[in-house]
mmCIF file of C-alpha atoms in Angstrom:
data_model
loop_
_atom_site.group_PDB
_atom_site.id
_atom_site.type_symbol
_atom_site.label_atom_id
_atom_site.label_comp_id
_atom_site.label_asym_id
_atom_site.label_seq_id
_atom_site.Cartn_x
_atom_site.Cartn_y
_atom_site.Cartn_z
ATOM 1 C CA UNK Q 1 77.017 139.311 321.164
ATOM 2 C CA UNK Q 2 76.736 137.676 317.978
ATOM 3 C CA UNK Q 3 78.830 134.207 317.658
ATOM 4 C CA UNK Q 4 78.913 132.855 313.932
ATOM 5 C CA UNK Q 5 80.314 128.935 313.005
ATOM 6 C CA UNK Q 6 81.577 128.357 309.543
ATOM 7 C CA UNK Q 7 81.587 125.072 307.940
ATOM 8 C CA UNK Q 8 84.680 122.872 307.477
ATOM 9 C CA UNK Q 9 87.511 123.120 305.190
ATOM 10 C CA UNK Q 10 87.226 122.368 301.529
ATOM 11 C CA UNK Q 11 89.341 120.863 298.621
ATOM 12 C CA UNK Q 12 87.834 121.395 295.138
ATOM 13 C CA UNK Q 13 89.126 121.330 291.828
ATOM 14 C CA UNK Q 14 88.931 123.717 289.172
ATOM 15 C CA UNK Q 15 85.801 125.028 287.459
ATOM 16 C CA UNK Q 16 83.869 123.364 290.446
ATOM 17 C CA UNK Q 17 81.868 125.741 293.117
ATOM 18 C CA UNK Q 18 81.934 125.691 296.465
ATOM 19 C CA UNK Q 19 79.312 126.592 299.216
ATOM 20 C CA UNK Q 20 80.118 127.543 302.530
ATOM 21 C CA UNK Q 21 77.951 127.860 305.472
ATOM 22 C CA UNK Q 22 77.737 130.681 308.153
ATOM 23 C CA UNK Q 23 75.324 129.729 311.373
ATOM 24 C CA UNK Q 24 74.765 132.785 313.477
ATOM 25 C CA UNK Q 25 73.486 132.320 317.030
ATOM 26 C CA UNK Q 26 73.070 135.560 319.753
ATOM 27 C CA UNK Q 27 71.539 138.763 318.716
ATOM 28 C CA UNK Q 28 68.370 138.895 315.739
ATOM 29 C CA UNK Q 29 69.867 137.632 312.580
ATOM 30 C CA UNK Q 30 67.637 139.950 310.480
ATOM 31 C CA UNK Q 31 68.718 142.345 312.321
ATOM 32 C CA UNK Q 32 72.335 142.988 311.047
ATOM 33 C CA UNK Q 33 74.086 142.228 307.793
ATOM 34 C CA UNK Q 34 76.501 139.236 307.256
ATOM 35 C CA UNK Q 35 79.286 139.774 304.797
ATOM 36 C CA UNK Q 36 81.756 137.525 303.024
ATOM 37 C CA UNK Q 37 85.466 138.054 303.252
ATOM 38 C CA UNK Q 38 88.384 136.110 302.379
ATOM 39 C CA UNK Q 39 92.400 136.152 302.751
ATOM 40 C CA UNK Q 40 94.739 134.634 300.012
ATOM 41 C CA UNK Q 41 97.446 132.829 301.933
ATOM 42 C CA UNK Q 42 100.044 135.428 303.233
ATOM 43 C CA UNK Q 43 97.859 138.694 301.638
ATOM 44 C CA UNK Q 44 95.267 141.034 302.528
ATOM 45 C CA UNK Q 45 91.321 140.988 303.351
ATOM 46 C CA UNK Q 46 89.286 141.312 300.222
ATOM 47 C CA UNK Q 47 85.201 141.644 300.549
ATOM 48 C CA UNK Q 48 83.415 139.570 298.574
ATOM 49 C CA UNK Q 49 79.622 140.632 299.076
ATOM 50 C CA UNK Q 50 77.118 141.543 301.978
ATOM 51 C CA UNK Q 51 73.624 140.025 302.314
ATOM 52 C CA UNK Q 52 70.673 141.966 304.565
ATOM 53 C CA UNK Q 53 68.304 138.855 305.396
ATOM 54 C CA UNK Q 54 65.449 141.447 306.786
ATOM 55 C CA UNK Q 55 66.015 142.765 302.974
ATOM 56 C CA UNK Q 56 66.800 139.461 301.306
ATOM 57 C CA UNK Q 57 68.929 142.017 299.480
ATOM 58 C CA UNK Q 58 72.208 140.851 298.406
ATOM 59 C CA UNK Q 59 75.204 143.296 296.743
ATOM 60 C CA UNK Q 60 78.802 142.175 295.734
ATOM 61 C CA UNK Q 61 81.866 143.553 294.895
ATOM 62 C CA UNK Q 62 81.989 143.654 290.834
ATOM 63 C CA UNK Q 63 85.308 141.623 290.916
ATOM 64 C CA UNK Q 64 82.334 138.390 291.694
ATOM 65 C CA UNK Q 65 79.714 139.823 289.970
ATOM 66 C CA UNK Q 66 78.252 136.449 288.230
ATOM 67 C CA UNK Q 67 80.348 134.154 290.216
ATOM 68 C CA UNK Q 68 79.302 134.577 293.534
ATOM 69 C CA UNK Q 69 75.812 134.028 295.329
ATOM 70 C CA UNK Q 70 75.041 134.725 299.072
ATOM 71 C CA UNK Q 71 71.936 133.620 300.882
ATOM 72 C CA UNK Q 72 70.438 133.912 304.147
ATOM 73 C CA UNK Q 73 68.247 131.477 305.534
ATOM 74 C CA UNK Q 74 66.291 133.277 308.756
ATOM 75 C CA UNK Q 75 64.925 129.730 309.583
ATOM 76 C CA UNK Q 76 68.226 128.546 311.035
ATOM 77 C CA UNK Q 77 69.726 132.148 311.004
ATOM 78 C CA UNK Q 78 72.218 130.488 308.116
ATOM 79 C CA UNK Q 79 73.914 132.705 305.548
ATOM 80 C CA UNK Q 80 75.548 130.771 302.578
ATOM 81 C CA UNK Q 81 78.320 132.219 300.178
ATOM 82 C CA UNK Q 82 78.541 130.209 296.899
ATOM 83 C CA UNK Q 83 81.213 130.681 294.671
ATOM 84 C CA UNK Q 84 81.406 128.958 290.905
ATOM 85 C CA UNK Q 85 84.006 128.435 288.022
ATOM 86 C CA UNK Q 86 86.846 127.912 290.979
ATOM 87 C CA UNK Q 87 90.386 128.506 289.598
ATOM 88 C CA UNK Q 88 93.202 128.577 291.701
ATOM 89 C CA UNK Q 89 93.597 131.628 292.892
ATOM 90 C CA UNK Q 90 90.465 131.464 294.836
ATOM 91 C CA UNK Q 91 92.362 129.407 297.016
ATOM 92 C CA UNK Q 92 91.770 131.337 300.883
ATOM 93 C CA UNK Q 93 90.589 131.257 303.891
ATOM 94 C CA UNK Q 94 87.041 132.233 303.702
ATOM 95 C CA UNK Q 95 84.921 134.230 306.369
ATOM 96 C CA UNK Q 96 81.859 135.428 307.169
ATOM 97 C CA UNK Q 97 80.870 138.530 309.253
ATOM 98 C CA UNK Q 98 78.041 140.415 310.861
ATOM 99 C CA UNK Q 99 77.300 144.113 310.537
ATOM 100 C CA UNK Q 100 76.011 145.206 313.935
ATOM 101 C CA UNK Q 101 77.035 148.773 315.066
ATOM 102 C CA UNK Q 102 76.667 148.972 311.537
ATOM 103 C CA UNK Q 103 75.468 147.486 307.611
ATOM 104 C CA UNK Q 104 79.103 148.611 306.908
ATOM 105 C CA UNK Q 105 81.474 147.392 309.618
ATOM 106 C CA UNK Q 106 82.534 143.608 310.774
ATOM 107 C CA UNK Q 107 81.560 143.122 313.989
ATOM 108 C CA UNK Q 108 81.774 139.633 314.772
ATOM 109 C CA UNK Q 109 83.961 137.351 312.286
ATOM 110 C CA UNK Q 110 83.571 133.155 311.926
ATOM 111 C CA UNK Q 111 86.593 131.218 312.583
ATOM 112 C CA UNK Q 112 87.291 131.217 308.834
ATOM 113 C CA UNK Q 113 86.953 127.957 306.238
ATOM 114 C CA UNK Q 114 89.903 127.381 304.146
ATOM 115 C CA UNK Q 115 89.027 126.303 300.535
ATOM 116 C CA UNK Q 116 91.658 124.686 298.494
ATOM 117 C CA UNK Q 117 91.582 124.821 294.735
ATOM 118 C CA UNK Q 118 93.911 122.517 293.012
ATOM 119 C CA UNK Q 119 93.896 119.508 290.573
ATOM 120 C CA UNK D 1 85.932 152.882 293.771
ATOM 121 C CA UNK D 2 87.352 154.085 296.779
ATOM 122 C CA UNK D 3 91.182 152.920 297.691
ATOM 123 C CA UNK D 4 92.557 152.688 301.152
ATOM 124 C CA UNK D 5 96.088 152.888 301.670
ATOM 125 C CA UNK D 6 98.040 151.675 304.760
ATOM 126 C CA UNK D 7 101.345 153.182 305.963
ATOM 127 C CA UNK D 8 103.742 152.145 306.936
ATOM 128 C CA UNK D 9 103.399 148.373 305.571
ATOM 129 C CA UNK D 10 105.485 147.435 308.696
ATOM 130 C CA UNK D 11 106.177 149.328 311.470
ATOM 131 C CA UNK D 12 109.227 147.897 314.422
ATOM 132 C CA UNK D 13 107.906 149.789 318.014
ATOM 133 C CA UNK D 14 109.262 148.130 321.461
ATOM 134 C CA UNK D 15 106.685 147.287 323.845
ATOM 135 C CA UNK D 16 106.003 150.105 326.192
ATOM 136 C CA UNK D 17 106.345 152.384 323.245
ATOM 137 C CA UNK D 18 103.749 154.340 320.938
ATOM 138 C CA UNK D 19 102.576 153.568 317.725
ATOM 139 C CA UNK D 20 100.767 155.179 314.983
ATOM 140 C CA UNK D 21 99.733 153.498 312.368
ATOM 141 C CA UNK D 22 98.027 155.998 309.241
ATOM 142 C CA UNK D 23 95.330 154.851 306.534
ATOM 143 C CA UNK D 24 94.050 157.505 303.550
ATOM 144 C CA UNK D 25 91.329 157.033 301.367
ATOM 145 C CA UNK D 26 91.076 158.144 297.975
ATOM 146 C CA UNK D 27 88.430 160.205 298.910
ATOM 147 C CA UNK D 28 86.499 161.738 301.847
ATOM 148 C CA UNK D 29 84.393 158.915 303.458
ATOM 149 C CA UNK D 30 83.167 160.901 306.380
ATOM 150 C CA UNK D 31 84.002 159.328 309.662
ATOM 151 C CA UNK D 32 82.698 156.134 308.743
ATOM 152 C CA UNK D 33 85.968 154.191 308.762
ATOM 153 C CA UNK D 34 86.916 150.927 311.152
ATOM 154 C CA UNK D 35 90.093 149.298 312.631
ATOM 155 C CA UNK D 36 90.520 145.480 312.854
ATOM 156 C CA UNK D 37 93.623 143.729 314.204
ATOM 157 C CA UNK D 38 94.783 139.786 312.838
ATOM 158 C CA UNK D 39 97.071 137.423 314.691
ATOM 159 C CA UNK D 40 98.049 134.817 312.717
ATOM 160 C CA UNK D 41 96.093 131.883 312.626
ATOM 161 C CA UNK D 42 93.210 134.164 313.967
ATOM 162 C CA UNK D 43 89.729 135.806 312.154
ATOM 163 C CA UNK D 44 90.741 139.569 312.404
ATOM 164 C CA UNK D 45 88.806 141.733 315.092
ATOM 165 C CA UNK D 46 87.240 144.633 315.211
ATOM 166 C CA UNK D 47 89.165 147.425 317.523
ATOM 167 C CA UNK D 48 87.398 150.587 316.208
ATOM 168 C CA UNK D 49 84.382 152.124 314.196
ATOM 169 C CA UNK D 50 83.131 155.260 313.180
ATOM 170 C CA UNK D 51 86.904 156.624 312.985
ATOM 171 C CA UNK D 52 86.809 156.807 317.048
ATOM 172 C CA UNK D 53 84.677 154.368 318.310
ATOM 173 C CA UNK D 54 86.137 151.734 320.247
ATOM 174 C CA UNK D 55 84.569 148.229 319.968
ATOM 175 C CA UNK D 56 83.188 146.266 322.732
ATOM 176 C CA UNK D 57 85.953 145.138 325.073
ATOM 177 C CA UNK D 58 88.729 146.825 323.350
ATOM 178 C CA UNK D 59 91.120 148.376 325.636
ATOM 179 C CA UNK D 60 91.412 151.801 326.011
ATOM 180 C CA UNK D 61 95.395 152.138 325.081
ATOM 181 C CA UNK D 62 93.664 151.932 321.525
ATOM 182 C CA UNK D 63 92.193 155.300 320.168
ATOM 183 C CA UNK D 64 91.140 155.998 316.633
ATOM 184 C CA UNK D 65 91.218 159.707 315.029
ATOM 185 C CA UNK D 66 90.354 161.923 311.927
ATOM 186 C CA UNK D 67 87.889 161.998 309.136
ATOM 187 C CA UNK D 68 87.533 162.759 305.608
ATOM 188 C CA UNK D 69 90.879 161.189 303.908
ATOM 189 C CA UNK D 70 92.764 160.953 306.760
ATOM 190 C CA UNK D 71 92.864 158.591 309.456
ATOM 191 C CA UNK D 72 95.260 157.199 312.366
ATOM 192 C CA UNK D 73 95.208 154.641 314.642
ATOM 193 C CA UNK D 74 97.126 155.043 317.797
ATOM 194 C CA UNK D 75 98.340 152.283 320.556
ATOM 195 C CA UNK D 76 99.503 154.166 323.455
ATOM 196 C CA UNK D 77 101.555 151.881 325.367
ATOM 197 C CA UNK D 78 102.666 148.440 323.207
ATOM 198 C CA UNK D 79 101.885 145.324 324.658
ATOM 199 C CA UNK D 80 102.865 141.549 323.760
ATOM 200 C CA UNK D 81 99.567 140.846 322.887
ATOM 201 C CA UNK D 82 99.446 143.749 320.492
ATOM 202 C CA UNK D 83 102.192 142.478 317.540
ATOM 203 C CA UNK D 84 99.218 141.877 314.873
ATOM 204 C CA UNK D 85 98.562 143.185 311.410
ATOM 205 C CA UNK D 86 96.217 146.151 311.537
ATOM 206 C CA UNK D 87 93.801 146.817 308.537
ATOM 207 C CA UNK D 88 91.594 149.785 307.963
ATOM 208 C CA UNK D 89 88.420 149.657 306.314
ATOM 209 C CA UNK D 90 85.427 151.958 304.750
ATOM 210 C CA UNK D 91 82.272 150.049 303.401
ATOM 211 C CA UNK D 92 83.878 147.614 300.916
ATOM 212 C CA UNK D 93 87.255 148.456 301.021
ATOM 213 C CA UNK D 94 90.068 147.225 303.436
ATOM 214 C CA UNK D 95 93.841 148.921 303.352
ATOM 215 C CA UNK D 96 96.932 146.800 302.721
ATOM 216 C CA UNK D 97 97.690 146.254 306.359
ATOM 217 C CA UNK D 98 100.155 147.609 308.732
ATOM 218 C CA UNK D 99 102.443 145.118 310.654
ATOM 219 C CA UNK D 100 103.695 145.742 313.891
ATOM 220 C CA UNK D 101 106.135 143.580 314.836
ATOM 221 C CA UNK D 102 108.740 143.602 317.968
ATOM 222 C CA UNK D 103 111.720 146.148 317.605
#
């Protein structure tokens, strides 16, 4: 069983970035893919982007393309999801899961970091 | 892009009871489709993969069925526990949601 922890909330004003951190413990971390997806307050789950650290391939969905970079560090089995030019609808909780029964499916989720955008 | 579309968006069943929650895509995606339930406050979780699969520890009153376009989730006997929002998923693309609440 894979068991991911996020990094703490986050308040950041607009046109900033923010970088959130995703430490995976249990399982092989190059094993399975860790994707990034986050929840507006009181909507839906939108993906963000997937990284495969045996790859060191990352893909994203085009509604980020250029604003959003995800890393995976295999030396502390740490993925990162960076996101720039913050506005305030990017306001959400922000989580991180792994792909183990599959690349495609979320497995295991973190417990979720809210970032706040405001001025 | 492929769409995924929930129905109902909310869905009133009294425990004990059946429910059957649908998701479409806007095309065939095979059987490679997945259920995840969200409580609030919670990280959602993953009930059920490959259209029928169920997830490690996932109890069996949950069963997943069909393939191509058409998909259903089915909870066979509602429990407390189970008042959540249900999504549906295929690679990138998650459904609306279905809420079951308490009737």
């Amino acid at each position: 069983q894979v068991q991911l922890v996020q990094s703490g909330a986050e308040v950041k004003k607009p046109g900033s970035s923010v970088k959130v951190s995703c430490k995976a413990s249990g399982g092989t971390f190059s094993s399975y893919t860790i994707s990034w997806v986050r929840q507006a307050p009181g909507q839906g789950l939108e993906w963000m982007g997937r990284i495969i650290p045996i790859l060191g391939i990352a893909n994203y969905a085009q509604k980020f393309q250029g604003r959003v970079t995800i890393t995976a560090d295999k030396s502390t089995s740490t993925a990162y999801m960076e996101l720039s030019s913050l506005r305030s609808e990017d306001t959400a909780v922000y989580y991180c899961a792994s792909g183990v029964s599959s690349w495609f499916n979320f497995d295991y989720w973190g417990q979720g970091t809210l970032v706040t955008v405001s001025s | 892009e492929i769409v995924m579309t929930q129905s109902p968006a909310t869905l009133s069943v009294s425990p004990g009871e059946r429910a059957t929650l649908s998701c479409r895509a806007s095309q065939s995606v095979s059987s490679n489709l997945a259920w995840y339930q969200q409580k609030p406050g919670q990280a959602p979780r993953l009930l059920i993969y490959g259209a029928s699969t169920r997830a490690t520890g996932i109890p069996a009153r949950f069963s997943g069925s069909g393939s191509g376009t058409e998909f259903t989730l089915t909870i066979s006997s509602l429990q407390s526990e189970d008042f959540a929002v249900y999504y549906c998923q295929q690679y990138e693309a998650f459904g609306g949601g279905t809420k079951v609440e308490i009737k």
